[in-house]
XYZ file of N, CA and C in Angstrom:
816
model
N -111.165 -178.842 47.663
C -110.297 -178.093 48.351
C -111.136 -177.114 49.669
N -110.356 -177.212 50.614
C -110.992 -176.187 51.461
C -110.576 -174.850 51.578
N -111.376 -174.102 51.890
C -111.542 -172.347 52.193
C -110.709 -172.223 53.270
N -109.737 -171.073 53.031
C -108.973 -170.585 54.020
C -109.730 -169.898 55.362
N -109.741 -170.596 56.568
C -110.537 -169.745 57.396
C -109.518 -169.502 58.669
N -108.761 -168.271 59.195
C -108.052 -168.060 60.189
C -109.489 -167.884 61.476
N -109.035 -169.504 62.168
C -110.269 -169.489 63.176
C -109.857 -169.045 64.361
N -108.379 -168.800 64.826
C -108.162 -168.598 66.193
C -107.342 -166.542 65.834
N -108.055 -165.652 66.009
C -107.705 -164.503 65.696
C -106.807 -163.607 66.470
N -106.342 -164.170 68.134
C -105.565 -163.787 68.786
C -104.067 -164.251 68.617
N -103.710 -165.252 67.698
C -102.260 -165.459 66.996
C -102.188 -165.023 65.950
N -101.133 -164.509 65.367
C -101.090 -163.920 64.035
C -100.969 -165.104 63.189
N -101.041 -164.804 61.551
C -101.082 -166.078 60.544
C -99.151 -165.767 60.031
N -98.455 -166.727 60.237
C -97.185 -166.732 59.990
C -96.985 -167.789 58.499
N -96.410 -166.562 57.787
C -96.106 -167.028 56.533
C -94.887 -167.335 56.127
N -94.425 -168.402 55.628
C -92.822 -168.423 55.471
C -92.371 -168.200 54.094
N -91.428 -167.397 53.758
C -91.950 -167.116 52.046
C -89.761 -167.523 51.943
N -90.110 -168.330 50.614
C -87.950 -168.580 50.456
C -87.857 -168.639 49.041
N -87.240 -168.252 48.358
C -87.047 -168.063 47.087
C -85.639 -168.990 46.904
N -85.843 -169.907 45.562
C -84.714 -170.983 45.441
C -84.618 -170.675 44.062
N -82.763 -171.002 43.835
C -82.417 -170.776 42.571
C -83.086 -171.884 41.490
N -83.429 -171.465 40.125
C -83.734 -172.542 39.404
C -85.031 -172.695 39.406
N -85.659 -173.809 38.939
C -87.040 -174.240 38.803
C -87.328 -175.145 40.103
N -88.672 -174.937 40.461
C -89.027 -176.102 41.297
C -89.145 -176.802 40.778
N -88.353 -178.033 41.373
C -88.334 -179.458 40.976
C -88.629 -180.165 42.647
N -88.701 -181.506 42.319
C -88.722 -182.482 43.514
C -87.618 -181.906 44.546
N -87.716 -181.975 45.281
C -86.831 -182.248 46.353
C -85.875 -180.632 46.519
N -86.401 -179.579 45.939
C -85.969 -178.313 45.907
C -85.536 -177.754 47.036
N -86.247 -178.205 48.222
C -86.001 -177.720 49.623
C -84.822 -178.428 50.158
N -84.435 -179.379 49.627
C -83.017 -179.717 50.137
C -81.928 -178.661 49.964
N -82.303 -177.924 49.067
C -80.988 -176.984 48.784
C -81.488 -175.286 49.934
N -80.138 -175.042 49.948
C -80.597 -173.446 50.602
C -81.447 -172.376 49.640
N -82.043 -171.685 50.676
C -82.650 -171.110 49.538
C -81.804 -169.652 49.466
N -82.374 -169.118 48.190
C -81.536 -167.486 47.791
C -81.465 -166.271 49.231
N -82.773 -166.239 49.537
C -83.352 -165.496 50.412
C -84.510 -166.170 51.304
N -84.784 -165.751 52.415
C -85.998 -166.190 53.368
C -86.570 -165.106 54.116
N -88.094 -165.263 54.536
C -88.488 -164.182 55.391
C -89.675 -164.639 55.937
N -89.872 -164.493 57.409
C -91.058 -164.703 57.905
C -92.207 -163.424 58.019
N -93.191 -163.736 57.733
C -94.163 -162.510 57.901
C -95.335 -162.828 58.800
N -95.570 -161.825 59.897
C -97.069 -162.170 60.627
C -97.856 -161.558 60.224
N -99.014 -161.813 59.980
C -100.176 -160.926 59.819
C -101.032 -161.070 61.249
N -101.162 -159.881 61.631
C -101.885 -159.979 62.864
C -103.611 -159.375 62.956
N -104.482 -160.219 63.443
C -106.214 -159.501 63.079
C -106.732 -158.740 64.168
N -106.045 -158.684 65.165
C -106.175 -158.022 66.245
C -105.196 -157.049 66.657
N -105.455 -155.720 66.587
C -104.471 -154.421 66.905
C -104.226 -154.680 68.613
N -103.118 -154.378 68.755
C -102.859 -153.974 70.317
C -103.287 -153.215 70.817
N -104.327 -153.857 71.975
C -105.164 -153.523 73.065
C -106.603 -153.731 72.762
N -106.942 -154.099 71.404
C -108.166 -154.492 71.028
C -108.672 -155.969 72.285
N -110.090 -155.856 72.608
C -110.400 -157.115 73.480
C -111.315 -157.914 72.569
N -111.153 -158.803 73.020
C -112.179 -159.961 72.497
C -113.154 -160.364 73.768
N -114.588 -160.441 73.245
C -115.232 -160.449 74.510
C -116.380 -161.798 73.923
N -116.423 -163.222 74.833
C -117.509 -164.015 73.856
C -118.732 -163.385 74.397
N -120.065 -163.488 73.907
C -121.395 -162.824 73.899
C -122.320 -164.640 73.778
N -122.992 -164.745 74.858
C -124.302 -165.376 74.813
C -125.442 -164.529 75.954
N -125.890 -164.409 75.733
C -127.103 -163.467 76.466
C -128.301 -163.535 75.305
N -129.083 -163.175 75.877
C -130.741 -162.909 75.499
C -131.203 -164.109 73.937
N -130.563 -164.959 74.119
C -130.253 -165.918 72.934
C -129.325 -165.796 71.595
N -128.681 -165.111 71.664
C -127.541 -164.513 71.050
C -126.338 -164.891 71.223
N -125.779 -165.834 70.331
C -124.370 -166.176 70.332
C -123.294 -165.379 69.308
N -122.169 -164.739 70.085
C -121.454 -164.245 69.213
C -120.053 -163.627 69.514
N -119.020 -162.599 69.083
C -117.842 -162.084 69.853
C -117.512 -160.740 69.248
N -117.415 -159.987 70.602
C -117.459 -158.552 70.614
C -116.290 -158.137 70.826
N -115.991 -157.395 69.437
C -114.281 -157.135 69.637
C -114.463 -155.500 70.253
N -113.766 -154.809 71.087
C -113.614 -153.503 71.366
C -112.234 -152.856 71.052
N -112.065 -151.743 70.623
C -110.895 -150.934 70.414
C -110.212 -150.953 71.360
N -108.893 -150.132 71.387
C -107.949 -149.594 72.656
C -108.838 -148.336 72.591
N -108.550 -147.554 73.467
C -108.729 -146.196 73.613
C -110.570 -145.691 74.530
N -110.615 -144.858 74.944
C -111.311 -144.188 75.821
C -112.790 -144.603 75.019
N -112.659 -144.134 73.837
C -114.247 -144.266 72.955
C -114.856 -142.755 73.277
N -116.036 -142.583 72.679
C -116.894 -144.196 72.313
C -116.530 -144.072 71.136
N -117.127 -145.306 70.662
C -116.888 -145.866 69.199
C -118.220 -146.003 68.499
N -118.184 -145.930 66.934
C -119.127 -146.607 66.370
C -119.518 -147.924 66.315
N -120.680 -148.741 66.278
C -120.631 -149.960 66.172
C -121.230 -150.703 65.025
N -120.704 -151.800 65.030
C -120.897 -152.685 63.937
C -121.745 -154.180 64.330
N -122.586 -154.877 63.518
C -122.678 -156.373 63.392
C -122.292 -156.557 61.982
N -121.766 -157.982 62.304
C -120.677 -158.355 61.307
C -121.534 -159.896 60.929
N -122.297 -160.055 59.909
C -122.920 -161.239 59.739
C -122.392 -161.662 58.421
N -121.932 -163.263 58.561
C -121.042 -163.907 57.372
C -122.567 -164.773 56.839
N -122.172 -165.601 55.797
C -123.153 -166.255 54.999
C -123.794 -167.518 55.882
N -123.673 -168.598 55.030
C -124.499 -169.664 55.812
C -122.723 -170.600 56.136
N -122.465 -170.480 57.283
C -121.161 -170.666 58.059
C -121.902 -171.293 59.702
N -121.804 -172.136 60.016
C -122.590 -172.828 61.493
C -121.092 -172.168 61.978
N -120.240 -172.087 62.018
C -119.078 -171.785 62.963
C -118.847 -169.994 62.692
N -118.512 -169.878 64.272
C -118.346 -168.327 64.256
C -116.929 -168.035 63.310
N -117.190 -166.952 62.725
C -116.402 -166.189 61.820
C -115.632 -164.884 62.313
N -114.573 -164.995 62.967
C -113.791 -163.598 63.780
C -113.489 -163.096 63.055
N -112.517 -163.019 61.765
C -111.338 -162.338 61.475
C -111.649 -161.090 60.865
N -112.700 -161.086 60.333
C -113.124 -159.325 59.878
C -113.472 -158.495 60.912
N -114.388 -159.038 61.969
C -114.930 -158.685 62.896
C -113.696 -157.958 64.010
N -112.581 -158.816 63.971
C -111.287 -158.197 64.611
C -110.644 -157.073 63.952
N -110.633 -157.671 62.374
C -110.249 -156.425 62.048
C -110.521 -154.867 62.029
N -112.025 -154.815 61.608
C -112.680 -153.717 61.946
C -112.312 -153.048 63.473
N -112.607 -154.130 64.346
C -112.237 -153.392 65.646
C -111.057 -152.800 65.892
N -109.894 -153.357 64.844
C -108.857 -152.791 64.941
C -108.643 -151.558 64.448
N -109.636 -150.913 63.439
C -109.781 -149.836 62.988
C -110.843 -148.898 63.245
N -111.250 -149.018 64.817
C -112.002 -148.570 65.435
C -113.122 -148.340 65.586
N -114.031 -149.714 65.154
C -115.499 -149.926 65.637
C -115.585 -151.276 66.471
N -116.570 -150.730 67.372
C -116.746 -152.045 68.179
C -117.519 -152.876 67.188
N -117.366 -154.084 67.334
C -117.809 -155.296 66.097
C -118.452 -156.550 66.824
N -119.352 -157.140 66.525
C -119.978 -158.078 67.203
C -120.071 -159.190 65.998
N -119.195 -160.016 65.825
C -119.720 -161.198 64.957
C -120.597 -162.356 65.269
N -121.388 -162.425 64.606
C -122.645 -162.727 65.067
C -122.810 -164.601 64.532
N -122.833 -165.191 65.196
C -123.423 -166.762 64.848
C -124.948 -167.090 64.842
N -124.923 -167.743 63.552
C -126.534 -168.557 63.626
C -126.579 -169.773 62.947
N -127.264 -170.380 62.833
C -127.258 -171.934 62.450
C -127.949 -172.196 61.290
N -128.641 -171.407 60.822
C -129.291 -171.471 59.821
C -130.043 -170.122 58.991
N -130.530 -170.244 57.778
C -131.435 -169.080 57.474
C -132.850 -168.913 57.650
N -132.856 -170.474 58.326
C -134.614 -170.356 59.129
C -134.593 -169.636 60.211
N -133.624 -170.539 60.993
C -133.494 -169.616 62.619
C -133.278 -168.430 62.795
N -132.461 -167.548 61.806
C -132.021 -166.542 62.505
C -133.659 -165.529 61.827
N -134.030 -164.806 63.033
C -135.240 -163.808 62.895
C -135.023 -162.280 62.895
N -135.843 -161.686 62.337
C -135.593 -160.378 62.556
C -135.460 -159.850 63.990
N -135.881 -160.338 65.130
C -136.289 -159.985 66.068
C -134.504 -160.594 66.830
N -134.209 -161.553 66.414
C -132.578 -162.055 66.859
C -131.526 -160.568 66.431
N -131.772 -160.354 65.238
C -130.609 -159.434 64.809
C -131.205 -157.836 65.642
N -132.489 -157.618 65.666
C -132.274 -156.743 66.827
C -131.885 -156.422 68.016
N -131.895 -157.865 68.771
C -131.449 -157.876 69.809
C -130.217 -157.859 69.847
N -129.161 -158.284 68.941
C -127.790 -158.452 68.743
C -127.337 -156.842 68.532
N -128.053 -156.345 67.716
C -128.149 -154.480 67.728
C -128.119 -153.986 69.063
N -129.212 -154.168 69.369
C -129.410 -153.543 71.021
C -128.135 -154.162 71.631
N -128.025 -154.959 71.623
C -126.359 -155.464 72.896
C -125.450 -154.615 72.390
N -125.243 -154.049 71.407
C -124.159 -153.290 70.330
C -124.358 -152.202 71.035
N -125.703 -151.587 70.952
C -125.642 -150.287 71.250
C -125.637 -149.665 73.253
N -125.960 -151.023 73.462
C -125.988 -150.963 75.171
C -124.642 -151.027 75.573
N -123.664 -151.437 74.680
C -122.306 -150.838 75.512
C -121.725 -149.957 75.704
N -121.122 -149.891 76.896
C -120.803 -148.105 77.392
C -119.643 -147.394 76.498
N -119.109 -148.228 76.059
C -118.170 -147.556 74.667
C -118.692 -147.358 73.245
N -119.863 -147.400 72.836
C -120.626 -147.679 72.055
C -121.430 -146.400 71.840
N -121.396 -145.474 70.454
C -121.874 -144.314 70.261
C -123.705 -145.150 69.509
N -124.491 -145.161 70.725
C -125.682 -145.904 70.285
C -126.517 -145.508 69.088
N -126.317 -144.346 68.577
C -127.003 -143.564 67.436
C -126.181 -143.843 66.245
N -125.094 -144.677 66.023
C -123.825 -145.031 64.992
C -123.294 -145.725 65.008
N -124.735 -147.134 64.700
C -124.358 -148.469 64.680
C -124.679 -149.186 63.034
N -123.888 -149.926 62.698
C -123.978 -150.114 61.198
C -124.152 -151.802 60.829
N -123.928 -152.062 59.983
C -124.039 -153.736 59.637
C -123.258 -154.062 58.462
N -122.705 -154.741 58.765
C -121.789 -155.467 57.195
C -121.980 -156.846 57.185
N -122.397 -157.282 55.967
C -122.353 -158.493 55.552
C -121.772 -159.328 54.543
N -121.581 -160.673 54.434
C -121.275 -161.345 53.124
C -122.102 -162.493 53.125
N -122.321 -162.751 51.405
C -123.070 -163.814 51.196
C -124.407 -163.942 51.833
N -124.856 -164.640 51.893
C -125.975 -164.728 52.774
C -126.420 -163.383 53.797
N -125.307 -163.173 54.722
C -125.357 -162.262 55.505
C -125.483 -161.149 54.937
N -125.242 -160.461 53.626
C -125.574 -159.570 52.774
C -126.905 -158.777 52.408
N -127.465 -160.488 52.368
C -129.099 -160.522 52.013
C -129.900 -159.896 53.650
N -129.134 -160.461 54.439
C -129.666 -160.225 56.166
C -129.439 -158.629 56.522
N -128.388 -158.029 55.841
C -127.923 -156.753 55.989
C -128.899 -155.893 55.370
N -129.331 -156.145 54.078
C -130.387 -155.440 53.315
C -131.223 -155.168 53.829
N -131.647 -156.587 54.685
C -133.486 -156.599 55.027
C -133.305 -155.856 56.078
N -131.861 -155.698 57.026
C -132.317 -154.909 58.381
C -132.513 -153.598 58.042
N -131.673 -153.261 56.855
C -131.387 -151.435 56.682
C -133.048 -151.077 55.679
N -133.995 -152.162 55.301
C -135.066 -151.619 55.303
C -136.156 -151.989 56.024
N -135.870 -152.726 57.261
C -136.966 -152.893 58.183
C -136.830 -152.974 59.810
N -135.559 -153.242 59.969
C -135.214 -153.203 61.430
C -135.398 -151.804 62.192
N -135.465 -152.223 63.835
C -135.868 -150.923 64.045
C -134.615 -150.547 65.165
N -133.464 -151.101 65.023
C -132.404 -150.734 66.150
C -131.454 -149.589 65.252
N -131.277 -149.874 63.813
C -130.614 -149.077 62.813
C -131.143 -147.937 62.521
N -132.837 -147.499 62.954
C -133.287 -146.440 62.449
C -133.761 -146.180 61.104
N -133.754 -147.371 60.185
C -133.358 -146.837 58.501
C -134.508 -146.736 57.723
N -135.794 -147.140 58.307
C -136.765 -147.116 57.738
C -136.623 -148.340 56.330
N -137.322 -147.463 55.073
C -136.882 -148.238 53.722
C -135.666 -147.597 53.353
N -134.875 -148.487 54.002
C -133.284 -148.039 53.092
C -133.489 -146.322 52.945
N -133.241 -145.869 53.726
C -132.692 -144.286 54.152
C -131.545 -144.257 54.673
N -130.656 -144.979 54.745
C -129.218 -144.934 55.080
C -128.394 -145.244 53.828
N -127.191 -144.694 54.077
C -125.880 -144.811 52.986
C -125.918 -146.146 53.155
N -126.094 -146.663 51.844
C -125.592 -148.407 51.384
C -124.727 -148.406 50.786
N -123.754 -149.520 50.950
C -122.547 -149.780 50.036
C -122.709 -151.172 49.668
N -122.878 -151.392 48.352
C -123.242 -152.652 47.521
C -121.922 -153.202 46.771
N -121.159 -154.391 47.373
C -120.047 -154.850 46.110
C -120.320 -155.894 45.550
N -120.122 -156.106 44.093
C -120.437 -157.062 43.090
C -118.983 -157.468 42.490
N -118.984 -159.144 42.828
C -117.839 -159.837 41.909
C -118.358 -160.273 40.843
N -118.236 -159.966 39.206
C -118.751 -160.016 38.404
C -118.809 -161.350 37.740
N -117.784 -162.349 38.245
C -117.533 -163.696 37.911
C -118.438 -164.656 39.065
N -118.976 -163.988 39.860
C -119.972 -164.639 40.950
C -120.383 -165.830 40.554
N -119.892 -167.017 40.616
C -120.693 -168.265 40.271
C -121.801 -168.647 41.324
N -122.068 -167.959 42.150
C -123.165 -168.802 43.543
C -124.142 -167.932 42.913
N -124.355 -166.655 43.058
C -125.402 -165.872 43.316
C -125.366 -164.741 42.033
N -126.705 -164.246 41.484
C -126.794 -163.053 40.218
C -126.671 -161.920 41.227
N -125.000 -161.809 41.387
C -124.667 -160.756 42.436
C -125.445 -159.301 41.207
N -124.759 -159.085 39.902
C -125.137 -158.120 39.347
C -126.313 -157.444 39.283
N -127.245 -158.933 38.970
C -128.917 -158.679 38.620
C -129.323 -158.041 40.022
N -128.796 -158.643 41.299
C -129.453 -158.006 42.315
C -129.260 -156.693 42.838
N -127.818 -156.296 42.371
C -127.917 -154.753 42.300
C -128.620 -154.251 41.512
N -128.812 -154.655 40.135
C -129.693 -153.558 39.759
C -130.975 -153.224 39.897
N -131.525 -154.611 40.661
C -133.192 -154.704 41.139
C -132.877 -153.800 42.772
N -131.684 -153.679 43.020
C -131.641 -152.687 44.384
C -131.631 -151.247 44.005
N -130.809 -151.181 42.999
C -130.470 -149.485 42.334
C -131.915 -149.483 41.986
N -132.907 -149.877 41.172
C -133.537 -149.983 40.502
C -134.963 -149.600 41.687
N -135.089 -150.284 42.521
C -136.290 -150.004 43.803
C -135.838 -148.726 44.796
N -134.693 -148.599 44.972
C -134.414 -147.296 45.522
C -134.450 -145.752 44.948
N -134.418 -146.142 43.554
C -134.389 -145.019 42.655
C -135.754 -144.676 42.483
N -136.486 -145.487 42.480
C -137.958 -145.543 42.333
C -138.781 -144.850 43.825
N -138.133 -145.140 45.035
C -137.918 -144.579 46.369
C -137.758 -143.244 46.264
N -136.791 -142.955 45.525
C -136.003 -141.607 45.507
C -134.909 -141.162 46.717
N -134.245 -143.001 46.918
C -133.275 -143.105 47.553
C -132.261 -143.593 46.727
N -131.879 -143.583 45.522
C -130.586 -144.199 45.086
C -129.363 -143.174 45.403
N -129.650 -141.956 45.709
C -128.338 -141.155 45.896
C -127.692 -141.648 47.653
N -128.380 -142.474 47.852
C -127.668 -143.259 49.076
C -126.996 -144.610 48.702
N -126.909 -144.693 47.727
C -126.726 -146.303 47.027
C -125.182 -146.036 46.399
N -124.389 -146.844 46.859
C -123.026 -146.844 46.266
C -122.267 -148.271 45.753
N -122.285 -148.267 44.514
C -121.918 -149.956 44.067
C -120.754 -149.796 43.754
N -119.659 -150.978 44.240
C -118.700 -151.200 43.684
C -118.340 -152.634 42.867
N -118.145 -152.307 41.244
C -118.458 -153.719 40.584
C -116.745 -154.001 40.083
N -116.501 -155.423 40.287
C -115.212 -155.793 40.188
C -115.270 -156.993 38.830
N -114.754 -156.631 37.753
C -114.227 -157.890 36.544
C -113.468 -158.748 37.228
N -114.288 -160.327 36.843
C -113.255 -161.288 37.247
C -113.228 -161.897 38.676
N -114.040 -161.385 39.545
C -114.047 -161.450 41.009
C -114.954 -161.897 41.082
N -114.711 -162.988 42.316
C -115.848 -164.159 42.859
C -117.065 -163.628 43.728
N -117.484 -164.524 44.250
C -118.809 -164.487 45.191
C -117.945 -163.484 46.769
N -117.153 -164.546 46.943
C -116.603 -164.105 48.535
C -115.518 -162.953 48.237
N -116.111 -161.772 48.069
C -115.010 -160.473 48.276
C -114.731 -160.347 50.122
N -113.392 -160.666 50.117
C -112.833 -160.277 51.693
C -111.939 -159.324 51.932
N -111.727 -159.329 53.494
C -110.643 -158.289 53.498
C -109.265 -158.771 52.667
N -108.501 -157.529 52.408
C -107.019 -157.715 51.702
C -106.502 -159.203 52.228
N -105.806 -159.395 51.361
C -104.740 -160.466 51.715
C -105.428 -162.078 51.700
N -106.964 -162.383 51.916
C -107.497 -163.363 52.202
C -106.824 -164.398 51.105
N -106.728 -165.475 51.136
C -106.015 -166.360 50.036
C -108.018 -166.396 49.231
N -107.678 -166.623 47.826
C -108.856 -166.477 46.919
C -108.759 -168.119 46.554
N -110.112 -168.571 46.720
C -110.516 -170.218 46.464
C -111.710 -169.813 45.455
N -111.214 -170.493 44.228
C -112.305 -170.557 43.106
C -113.574 -171.461 43.554
N -113.417 -172.689 44.350
C -114.566 -173.581 44.162
C -113.917 -173.983 45.689
N -114.828 -174.855 46.645
C -114.264 -175.351 47.523
C -115.601 -176.388 48.422
N -115.045 -177.331 49.095
C -116.149 -178.422 49.727
C -116.723 -177.122 50.631
N -118.207 -177.659 50.807
C -119.125 -177.083 51.662
C -119.909 -177.763 52.171
N -120.227 -177.910 53.622
C -121.270 -178.392 54.660
C -122.128 -177.400 55.459
N -123.211 -177.979 55.588
C -124.062 -177.425 56.118
C -125.238 -177.756 57.179
N -125.114 -177.819 58.331
C -126.244 -178.456 58.972
C -126.091 -179.967 58.955
N -126.955 -180.391 58.633
C -126.971 -182.005 58.179
C -126.715 -182.556 56.841
N -126.831 -181.839 55.841
C -126.356 -181.787 54.447
C -125.534 -182.344 54.020
N -125.207 -183.560 53.074
C -124.372 -184.182 52.815
C -123.223 -183.130 52.200
N -122.145 -183.321 51.956
C -120.966 -182.709 51.467
C -120.906 -182.022 50.140
N -120.744 -181.000 49.954
C -120.893 -180.848 48.369
C -119.821 -179.337 48.384
N -119.731 -179.396 46.763
C -118.887 -178.468 46.098
C -119.337 -177.259 45.409
N -119.221 -175.766 46.169
C -119.595 -174.513 46.096
C -118.431 -174.165 45.231
N -119.054 -173.615 43.928
C -118.369 -172.777 42.803
C -118.431 -170.979 43.587
N -117.105 -170.774 44.051
C -117.551 -169.199 44.380
C -117.200 -168.390 42.826
N -116.584 -168.926 41.945
C -115.903 -167.976 40.898
C -114.645 -166.948 41.353
N -114.154 -166.468 40.423
C -113.656 -165.256 40.238
C -111.784 -165.957 40.090
N -110.955 -165.204 39.796
C -109.513 -165.328 38.833
C -108.647 -164.835 39.994
N -107.626 -165.573 40.401
C -106.704 -164.765 41.611
C -106.182 -164.044 41.385
N -105.740 -163.088 40.341
C -105.144 -161.788 40.886
C -106.349 -160.814 40.587
N -107.328 -160.716 39.838
C -108.561 -159.940 39.794
C -109.064 -159.912 41.120
N -109.022 -161.262 41.634
C -110.287 -161.129 42.686
C -109.204 -160.436 43.860
N -108.073 -160.867 43.969
C -107.005 -160.256 45.336
C -106.993 -158.630 45.139
N -106.993 -158.245 43.845
C -107.334 -156.536 43.384
C -108.739 -156.278 44.119
N -109.596 -157.096 43.880
C -110.494 -156.628 44.000
C -110.951 -156.375 45.453
N -110.562 -157.257 46.463
C -110.528 -157.359 47.752
C -109.592 -156.186 48.647
N -108.248 -156.145 48.073
C -107.331 -154.845 48.572
C -108.312 -153.023 48.260
N -108.775 -153.346 47.316
C -109.419 -152.051 46.366
C -111.051 -151.813 47.486
N -111.631 -152.778 47.611
C -112.728 -152.863 48.322
C -112.753 -152.540 50.060
N -111.666 -153.400 50.193
C -111.436 -153.023 51.817
C -111.468 -151.579 51.833
N -110.439 -151.150 51.581
C -110.118 -149.705 51.940
C -111.478 -148.823 51.680
N -112.307 -148.949 50.713
C -113.239 -148.575 50.647
C -114.451 -148.170 51.597
N -114.028 -150.073 52.049
C -115.107 -150.197 53.008
C -114.623 -149.230 54.187
N -113.653 -149.750 54.687
C -113.495 -148.628 55.819
C -113.249 -147.020 55.632
N -113.218 -146.440 54.314
C -113.290 -144.938 54.078
C -114.919 -144.937 54.609
N -115.490 -145.881 53.740
C -117.321 -145.548 53.722
C -117.748 -145.652 55.464
N -117.102 -146.678 55.912
C -117.394 -146.824 57.615
C -117.225 -145.482 58.127
N -116.054 -145.146 58.061
C -115.713 -143.818 58.839
C -116.317 -142.779 58.627
N -116.645 -142.462 57.334
C -117.400 -141.244 56.756
C -118.809 -141.201 57.240
N -119.750 -142.549 57.485
C -120.771 -142.689 57.944
C -121.414 -142.881 59.382
N -120.065 -143.349 59.900
C -120.198 -143.654 61.298
C -119.696 -142.850 62.077
N -118.531 -141.947 61.999
C -117.816 -141.512 62.906
C -118.295 -139.726 62.759
N -118.055 -139.125 63.934
C -118.660 -137.733 63.705
C -117.751 -136.953 62.590
N -116.390 -137.275 63.301
C -115.531 -136.579 62.227
C -114.055 -137.334 62.420
N -113.458 -136.969 61.015
C -112.071 -137.730 60.941
C -111.313 -137.817 62.153
N -111.292 -136.404 63.028
C -110.553 -136.213 64.300
C -110.849 -137.670 65.257
N -112.113 -137.821 65.264
C -112.561 -138.914 66.332
C -112.047 -140.213 65.839
N -111.731 -140.423 64.718
C -111.241 -141.731 64.287
C -109.901 -142.428 64.604
N -109.261 -140.740 64.412
C -107.718 -141.135 64.766
C -107.487 -141.016 66.016
N -108.107 -140.639 67.461
C -108.364 -140.934 68.356
C -108.542 -142.420 69.011
N -109.518 -142.777 68.038
C -110.170 -144.296 68.177
C -108.924 -145.332 67.912
N -107.938 -144.732 67.041
C -107.019 -145.958 66.543
C -105.740 -145.884 67.593
N -105.862 -144.544 68.501
C -104.672 -144.301 68.909
C -104.404 -145.455 69.898
């Protein structure tokens, strides 16, 4: 099985929905449907700009919200995916954040200085509030984001002295997400910073908790670098995983707006 991945975010995802009478049997499409509708899901709001980035050793895509700005900035880091994944970054830009989707080729090749450089590129953009830049990650990218929070100079965080949102799928079959969350909470509590940690935990949700309405895949083929194709078990069950994605996406947006925007009024201006 192959995981869904919207590659071209400049075109909508087109979904045809039809309702047929009776049970679904072979040849049912030969009969006229009782009702049909076509739904389009756009990943870039009107006016969002997409800019390819290839400078200072960094490869990525920068998405700029419409409007005069200035806007907060975000660095979007995915897991072990060699191809550039843009759909979350484009959605975040549609909500008022200048967002760079970062491409890297292996966990060995990604260096702290590369991440610092990517953050600096975001900060240097004339439409970005340079002192309001955050990081969002998923899977291995989440580990990189935590490393940035504890050490990178570009976000001025020290040893996790910034607000941190950690999302847990309790049926994660790839990583011990719940145990990692407990370790993070323990370390922050011992450092006196646990008030900065917000955790969201979702029963029967899997490893890859993505933006709302991204199709759930419990397991899929996975290839990386020159390694042979293998099966990755991500975990999760369709309904609770979908519920987790819908709930967490709204809370991610609220968290980012609360901590990166100076005031709610500026958020509304950025989305106009």
